[in-house]
Coordinates of C-alpha atoms and ligand atoms in Angstrom, one line a residue:
M66 CA -12.7 64.6 -48.6
S67 CA -15.9 66.2 -49.0
D68 CA -18.0 68.3 -46.6
I69 CA -20.7 65.9 -45.1
G70 CA -23.9 67.7 -43.3
I71 CA -27.9 67.8 -43.1
N72 CA -27.7 71.7 -44.7
T73 CA -30.6 71.8 -47.2
T74 CA -29.8 75.3 -48.0
H75 CA -26.6 75.1 -48.5
A76 CA -26.7 72.2 -50.8
A77 CA -29.3 75.0 -52.5
E78 CA -27.2 77.1 -53.0
L79 CA -24.5 75.0 -54.6
L80 CA -26.3 73.4 -56.7
K81 CA -27.5 76.8 -58.0
Q82 CA -23.7 77.3 -58.4
G83 CA -23.7 74.5 -60.4
K84 CA -21.6 72.1 -58.2
L85 CA -22.0 69.0 -57.3
V86 CA -23.7 67.4 -54.5
G87 CA -24.4 63.8 -53.2
I88 CA -27.7 63.5 -51.8
P89 CA -29.4 60.5 -50.1
T90 CA -32.6 58.9 -51.6
E91 CA -35.0 55.6 -50.2
T92 CA -32.9 53.2 -52.7
V93 CA -29.0 54.7 -52.8
Y94 CA -27.1 57.5 -53.0
G95 CA -27.3 59.7 -55.7
L96 CA -24.6 62.6 -57.1
A97 CA -26.5 65.5 -57.9
A98 CA -26.3 68.7 -60.4
N99 CA -28.8 71.4 -61.8
A100 CA -30.0 69.4 -64.9
L101 CA -30.7 72.6 -66.9
N102 CA -27.1 73.2 -66.7
E103 CA -25.2 71.4 -69.1
K104 CA -22.2 72.4 -67.7
A105 CA -22.9 70.8 -64.5
V106 CA -24.2 67.7 -65.7
L107 CA -21.3 67.6 -68.0
S108 CA -19.3 67.2 -64.7
I109 CA -21.8 64.9 -63.4
F110 CA -19.4 62.3 -66.3
E111 CA -16.6 63.1 -66.0
A112 CA -16.7 62.5 -61.6
K113 CA -18.2 59.1 -62.2
N114 CA -16.1 58.8 -65.2
R115 CA -19.6 57.4 -67.2
P116 CA -19.9 57.0 -70.6
F117 CA -22.1 59.5 -72.8
F118 CA -24.3 56.9 -73.9
D119 CA -25.6 56.4 -70.6
P120 CA -28.4 58.6 -69.9
L121 CA -29.2 60.3 -66.3
I122 CA -32.5 59.8 -64.4
I123 CA -34.0 63.8 -63.7
H124 CA -35.5 64.2 -59.8
L125 CA -38.1 66.4 -58.8
H126 CA -40.5 66.6 -55.8
N127 CA -44.4 66.7 -57.0
L128 CA -46.2 65.8 -60.0
E129 CA -47.0 69.3 -60.9
S130 CA -43.6 70.0 -61.2
V131 CA -42.6 67.0 -63.5
Q132 CA -45.3 68.0 -66.0
K133 CA -43.2 71.0 -66.3
Y134 CA -40.3 68.7 -68.3
A135 CA -41.9 65.4 -69.2
E136 CA -45.2 64.5 -70.8
F137 CA -47.7 61.7 -69.5
H138 CA -49.0 60.1 -73.3
D139 CA -49.6 56.9 -71.5
E140 CA -52.8 56.8 -68.7
R141 CA -51.5 53.5 -66.8
L142 CA -47.6 55.7 -66.4
L143 CA -49.7 58.3 -64.9
I144 CA -51.5 55.6 -62.6
L145 CA -48.3 54.5 -61.6
A146 CA -46.8 57.8 -60.9
K147 CA -50.0 58.5 -58.6
T148 CA -49.5 55.4 -56.6
F149 CA -46.4 55.0 -56.4
W150 CA -44.4 58.7 -56.1
P151 CA -42.4 59.7 -54.2
G152 CA -40.9 56.0 -54.2
P153 CA -38.6 54.0 -55.8
L154 CA -40.1 53.9 -59.4
T155 CA -38.2 55.5 -62.7
L156 CA -40.5 56.4 -65.4
L157 CA -39.4 56.2 -68.7
L158 CA -41.4 59.6 -70.3
P159 CA -41.4 61.9 -73.4
K160 CA -39.3 65.0 -72.5
K161 CA -40.1 68.4 -73.3
V162 CA -37.3 70.6 -75.1
I163 CA -36.3 71.8 -71.6
I164 CA -34.2 69.0 -70.8
P165 CA -30.7 69.1 -72.4
D166 CA -29.8 66.4 -74.5
L167 CA -26.8 65.4 -72.6
V168 CA -29.2 64.3 -70.1
T169 CA -31.1 61.6 -72.3
S170 CA -28.0 60.5 -74.4
G171 CA -30.4 62.5 -77.0
L172 CA -33.0 59.9 -76.5
N173 CA -36.4 61.9 -77.1
Q174 CA -37.8 59.9 -73.5
V175 CA -36.1 61.3 -70.1
A176 CA -36.7 59.1 -66.4
V177 CA -37.8 60.3 -63.8
R178 CA -38.8 60.2 -60.6
I179 CA -39.9 61.3 -56.9
P180 CA -37.3 59.6 -54.7
N181 CA -38.8 59.4 -50.8
H182 CA -36.6 61.0 -48.8
P183 CA -37.0 64.0 -46.7
L184 CA -34.0 65.7 -46.5
T185 CA -33.6 65.3 -50.3
L186 CA -37.1 65.9 -50.7
E187 CA -36.9 69.4 -48.8
L188 CA -33.7 70.2 -51.2
L189 CA -35.9 69.7 -54.1
N190 CA -38.3 72.3 -52.6
K191 CA -36.1 74.8 -52.6
L192 CA -35.1 74.4 -56.2
D193 CA -36.6 75.3 -59.4
F194 CA -34.7 73.2 -61.6
P195 CA -34.8 68.9 -61.4
L196 CA -31.9 67.4 -60.5
A197 CA -30.2 65.1 -62.5
A198 CA -28.7 62.1 -60.5
P199 CA -27.1 58.5 -60.8
S200 CA -25.8 56.8 -58.4
A201 CA -22.8 58.6 -56.5
N202 CA -20.5 56.0 -57.7
P203 CA -17.7 55.5 -60.2
F204 CA -19.2 53.7 -63.4
G205 CA -19.5 50.1 -62.9
Y206 CA -18.9 50.1 -59.3
V207 CA -21.8 48.9 -56.6
S208 CA -23.9 52.0 -55.9
P209 CA -23.8 53.7 -52.4
T210 CA -26.4 53.5 -49.6
E211 CA -24.5 55.7 -47.1
A212 CA -23.1 59.3 -47.4
K213 CA -19.4 57.3 -46.3
H214 CA -19.9 55.1 -48.9
V215 CA -19.9 58.3 -51.2
N216 CA -17.3 60.4 -49.3
D217 CA -15.1 57.5 -49.4
Q218 CA -15.1 57.2 -53.7
L219 CA -16.0 60.6 -54.7
G220 CA -15.2 62.8 -52.3
T221 CA -12.4 64.8 -53.6
K222 CA -15.1 65.7 -56.3
V223 CA -18.2 66.5 -54.8
D224 CA -18.0 70.1 -53.2
Y225 CA -20.7 68.6 -50.3
I226 CA -22.6 65.6 -48.8
L227 CA -26.1 65.7 -47.5
D228 CA -26.3 62.9 -45.0
G229 CA -29.2 61.2 -44.7
G230 CA -28.5 57.9 -42.9
P231 CA -28.7 54.6 -44.2
C232 CA -31.2 54.2 -47.2
G233 CA -33.8 52.5 -46.6
V234 CA -34.5 50.6 -49.5
G235 CA -30.7 50.1 -50.8
L236 CA -31.6 49.2 -54.6
E237 CA -31.6 51.2 -57.3
S238 CA -35.7 52.4 -58.4
T239 CA -37.7 49.8 -60.9
I240 CA -37.5 51.7 -64.3
I241 CA -40.4 51.6 -66.6
G242 CA -41.6 52.8 -69.9
I243 CA -43.7 52.2 -72.9
E244 CA -42.7 50.2 -75.9
E245 CA -44.6 48.7 -78.3
G246 CA -47.8 50.0 -76.6
Q247 CA -46.7 47.6 -73.6
V248 CA -45.0 48.7 -70.0
C249 CA -42.2 47.5 -69.7
V250 CA -40.0 46.7 -67.0
F251 CA -36.4 48.1 -68.2
R252 CA -34.7 47.6 -64.6
L253 CA -35.6 45.9 -61.6
G254 CA -35.3 47.6 -58.5
G255 CA -36.6 48.5 -55.2
L256 CA -40.4 48.8 -55.9
A257 CA -41.3 44.7 -56.3
L258 CA -43.0 43.6 -59.9
E259 CA -45.8 41.6 -58.0
T260 CA -46.6 45.3 -56.0
I261 CA -46.7 47.2 -59.5
E262 CA -48.9 44.0 -61.6
K263 CA -51.4 44.5 -58.4
R264 CA -52.1 47.7 -59.6
I265 CA -52.0 48.2 -63.2
G266 CA -52.1 44.1 -64.1
K267 CA -49.3 41.7 -66.3
V268 CA -46.5 43.9 -67.4
E269 CA -43.3 43.2 -69.5
L270 CA -39.9 42.2 -68.6
R271 CA -37.4 43.7 -71.4
L272 CA -34.3 43.5 -69.0
N273 CA -31.5 43.5 -71.2
T274 CA -28.1 41.3 -70.4
S275 CA -26.1 42.0 -73.2
S276 CA -22.8 44.1 -73.1
D277 CA -25.1 46.1 -76.0
P278 CA -25.0 49.9 -74.6
K279 CA -28.7 50.2 -76.4
A280 CA -30.4 49.8 -73.0
P281 CA -27.5 51.3 -70.8
G282 CA -27.8 50.5 -66.8
Q283 CA -28.6 47.2 -67.9
L284 CA -24.8 46.5 -69.1
K285 CA -23.9 42.6 -68.5
N286 CA -20.9 44.0 -66.4
H287 CA -22.2 46.6 -63.8
Y288 CA -22.7 46.7 -59.8
A289 CA -19.8 44.8 -59.4
P290 CA -17.6 44.7 -56.6
K291 CA -13.8 44.3 -57.0
K292 CA -13.1 41.1 -55.9
P293 CA -14.8 38.3 -57.8
L294 CA -17.9 37.0 -57.7
L295 CA -19.1 33.5 -58.0
I296 CA -22.9 32.7 -57.7
G297 CA -24.0 29.0 -57.3
N298 CA -24.5 26.1 -54.7
R299 CA -22.8 27.6 -51.9
A300 CA -22.1 25.0 -50.0
Q301 CA -20.5 23.0 -53.2
L302 CA -18.7 27.0 -53.5
Q303 CA -17.2 26.5 -50.0
K304 CA -15.8 23.2 -51.1
E305 CA -13.9 23.8 -54.1
H306 CA -12.7 26.9 -53.2
A307 CA -11.7 25.7 -49.6
A308 CA -8.5 27.2 -49.7
K309 CA -8.8 30.6 -50.3
K310 CA -10.0 32.8 -48.2
L311 CA -13.7 33.5 -48.6
A312 CA -16.3 36.2 -48.2
I313 CA -19.5 34.1 -48.1
L314 CA -23.0 35.8 -48.6
C315 CA -25.7 34.3 -47.1
F316 CA -29.6 34.0 -46.6
G317 CA -31.2 32.7 -43.3
E318 CA -29.7 30.4 -42.0
D319 CA -26.1 31.4 -40.7
V320 CA -22.8 29.6 -42.3
Q321 CA -20.3 27.9 -40.4
A322 CA -17.6 28.6 -41.8
E323 CA -14.2 29.1 -40.2
N324 CA -11.6 31.2 -41.8
A325 CA -14.2 33.5 -43.9
L326 CA -16.0 36.4 -43.5
V327 CA -19.8 35.8 -43.0
L328 CA -22.4 38.4 -44.2
N329 CA -25.6 37.0 -43.9
L330 CA -28.2 39.5 -45.6
S331 CA -31.0 38.2 -43.5
K332 CA -31.2 35.8 -41.0
T333 CA -35.5 36.0 -41.2
K334 CA -35.5 35.6 -45.0
D335 CA -36.6 38.9 -45.5
P336 CA -36.2 40.1 -48.7
E337 CA -36.1 44.0 -48.1
E338 CA -33.7 43.4 -45.8
A339 CA -31.1 41.4 -47.6
A340 CA -31.8 44.6 -50.0
I341 CA -30.5 46.6 -47.8
N342 CA -27.8 45.1 -46.8
L343 CA -26.7 43.9 -50.1
F344 CA -24.4 46.4 -51.9
K345 CA -23.0 47.5 -47.8
F346 CA -22.0 43.7 -48.0
L347 CA -20.3 44.0 -51.0
R348 CA -18.2 46.9 -50.2
L349 CA -17.4 45.2 -46.8
A350 CA -16.3 42.0 -48.4
D351 CA -14.5 44.3 -51.1
E352 CA -12.6 45.7 -48.0
S353 CA -11.7 42.7 -46.0
D354 CA -8.8 40.3 -46.7
A355 CA -11.1 37.9 -48.7
E356 CA -10.0 36.9 -52.2
I357 CA -13.4 35.6 -53.5
V358 CA -17.2 36.2 -52.6
I359 CA -19.6 33.2 -52.9
C360 CA -23.5 33.1 -52.6
D361 CA -26.7 32.0 -53.9
Y362 CA -29.4 33.6 -55.5
L363 CA -32.1 34.4 -53.1
P364 CA -36.0 32.9 -53.9
E365 CA -37.0 34.4 -57.4
E366 CA -39.9 36.6 -55.4
G367 CA -40.4 40.4 -54.1
L368 CA -37.2 42.0 -53.7
G369 CA -35.3 39.0 -54.3
R370 CA -35.5 39.1 -57.9
A371 CA -33.9 42.7 -58.2
I372 CA -31.1 41.2 -55.9
N373 CA -30.7 38.1 -57.8
D374 CA -30.4 40.6 -60.8
R375 CA -28.0 42.4 -59.1
L376 CA -25.6 39.4 -58.2
K377 CA -25.6 38.2 -61.6
R378 CA -24.3 41.6 -63.1
A379 CA -21.6 41.6 -60.4
S380 CA -20.9 38.1 -60.9
V381 CA -18.2 36.8 -63.1
N382 CA -20.0 33.4 -63.8
Ligands
LIG646 O1 -32.5 54.7 -57.8 C1 -32.3 54.8 -58.7 O2 -32.9 54.9 -59.4 C2 -31.0 56.0 -58.2 C3 -31.2 57.3 -57.3 C4 -29.9 58.2 -57.4 O3 -32.3 58.0 -58.1 N1 -30.5 56.8 -59.5 C5 -30.3 55.4 -60.1 O4 -29.3 56.3 -61.5 O5 -29.9 54.5 -60.4 P1 -28.1 55.3 -62.4 O6 -27.5 56.6 -63.3 O7 -27.0 54.9 -61.8 O8 -29.1 54.2 -63.6 C6 -30.1 55.3 -64.1 C7 -30.8 54.1 -65.0 C8 -29.2 54.0 -66.0 O9 -28.9 52.7 -66.3 C9 -29.7 54.4 -67.1 O10 -29.4 54.1 -68.6 C10 -31.4 54.4 -67.2 O11 -31.7 54.6 -65.9 N2 -32.0 55.6 -67.6 C11 -31.6 56.9 -67.7 N3 -31.7 58.0 -68.5 C12 -32.9 56.9 -69.2 C13 -33.6 57.5 -70.7 N4 -33.8 58.7 -70.6 N5 -33.5 55.8 -71.3 C14 -33.9 55.0 -70.8 N6 -32.8 54.4 -69.6 C15 -32.4 55.3 -69.6
LIG647 MG1 -25.5 53.1 -61.3

């Protein structure tokens, strides 16, 4: 079990000593260390059991400090940064040499974002280095959206957890970069595609769905609960698996089902509310006595797209 609290000075001291701290962001909780200290970064990979080919996002508190570690060669990315930071957006930018190769898995671009959470911004303000922070879950499992989730799984591996309450967005950041001169989305996330396109026009989706680790984080099986998750026509699945103990994720009207754990992502069909609930509900399903989890896709719009992406990667079908 880790110490949990809201003391950013204490968190800053630990990070300066090369230790690991759980940090709240608006998307999900991160497992943070000094990005410039290779030994500290190494301990992130060890704590998460994360392969070294999967690079880390660095977190900073303002645009000026981002420019110390990365370059803005493309005007469109600068516009996105100025419009959506702090917020659920990660940009892939050419890195400066000061960023260790371990952070970027040897790539010449570094993933950067300014998270929108007051406690973590206060913490970053007390540091003169960026924080490398992947989601604070064991590799491949569902991301944490509460301090308790971090403590449950990594409590023995972090020195402190900053408790910023439940995450306000609930899905990881949207990852954007440039490929062949095009603005590309590499991971759907907490900033909706429509919102991005309203600002800079059409962007391309380059979401990897293979098991090819070239585009890490986009591994086909990721973000997965321990229980098998089946997606399809929910009513049909319910009939097919009537003999089993079910957890049912629904969206809109409550599902009537005896002897099942019914988890409604949003009674009012609000994709933003569904995003906040998704990972918490997958964890509840895992902790319950349900044998399988069933659900339907959400409408492919707004955050519904990113939710569907996570469901697909979490599913066994
Ligand atoms: O919302 C978020 O992004 C959260 C919070 C804590 O900031 N972080 C997060 O980190 O989701 P993580 O490590 O779980 O996912 C980061 C993704 C990985 O899939 C990684 O492959 C990709 O970002 N990534 C990081 N650096 C990259 C790079 N240089 N090039 C391509 N992809 C990169
Ligand atoms: Mg992750």
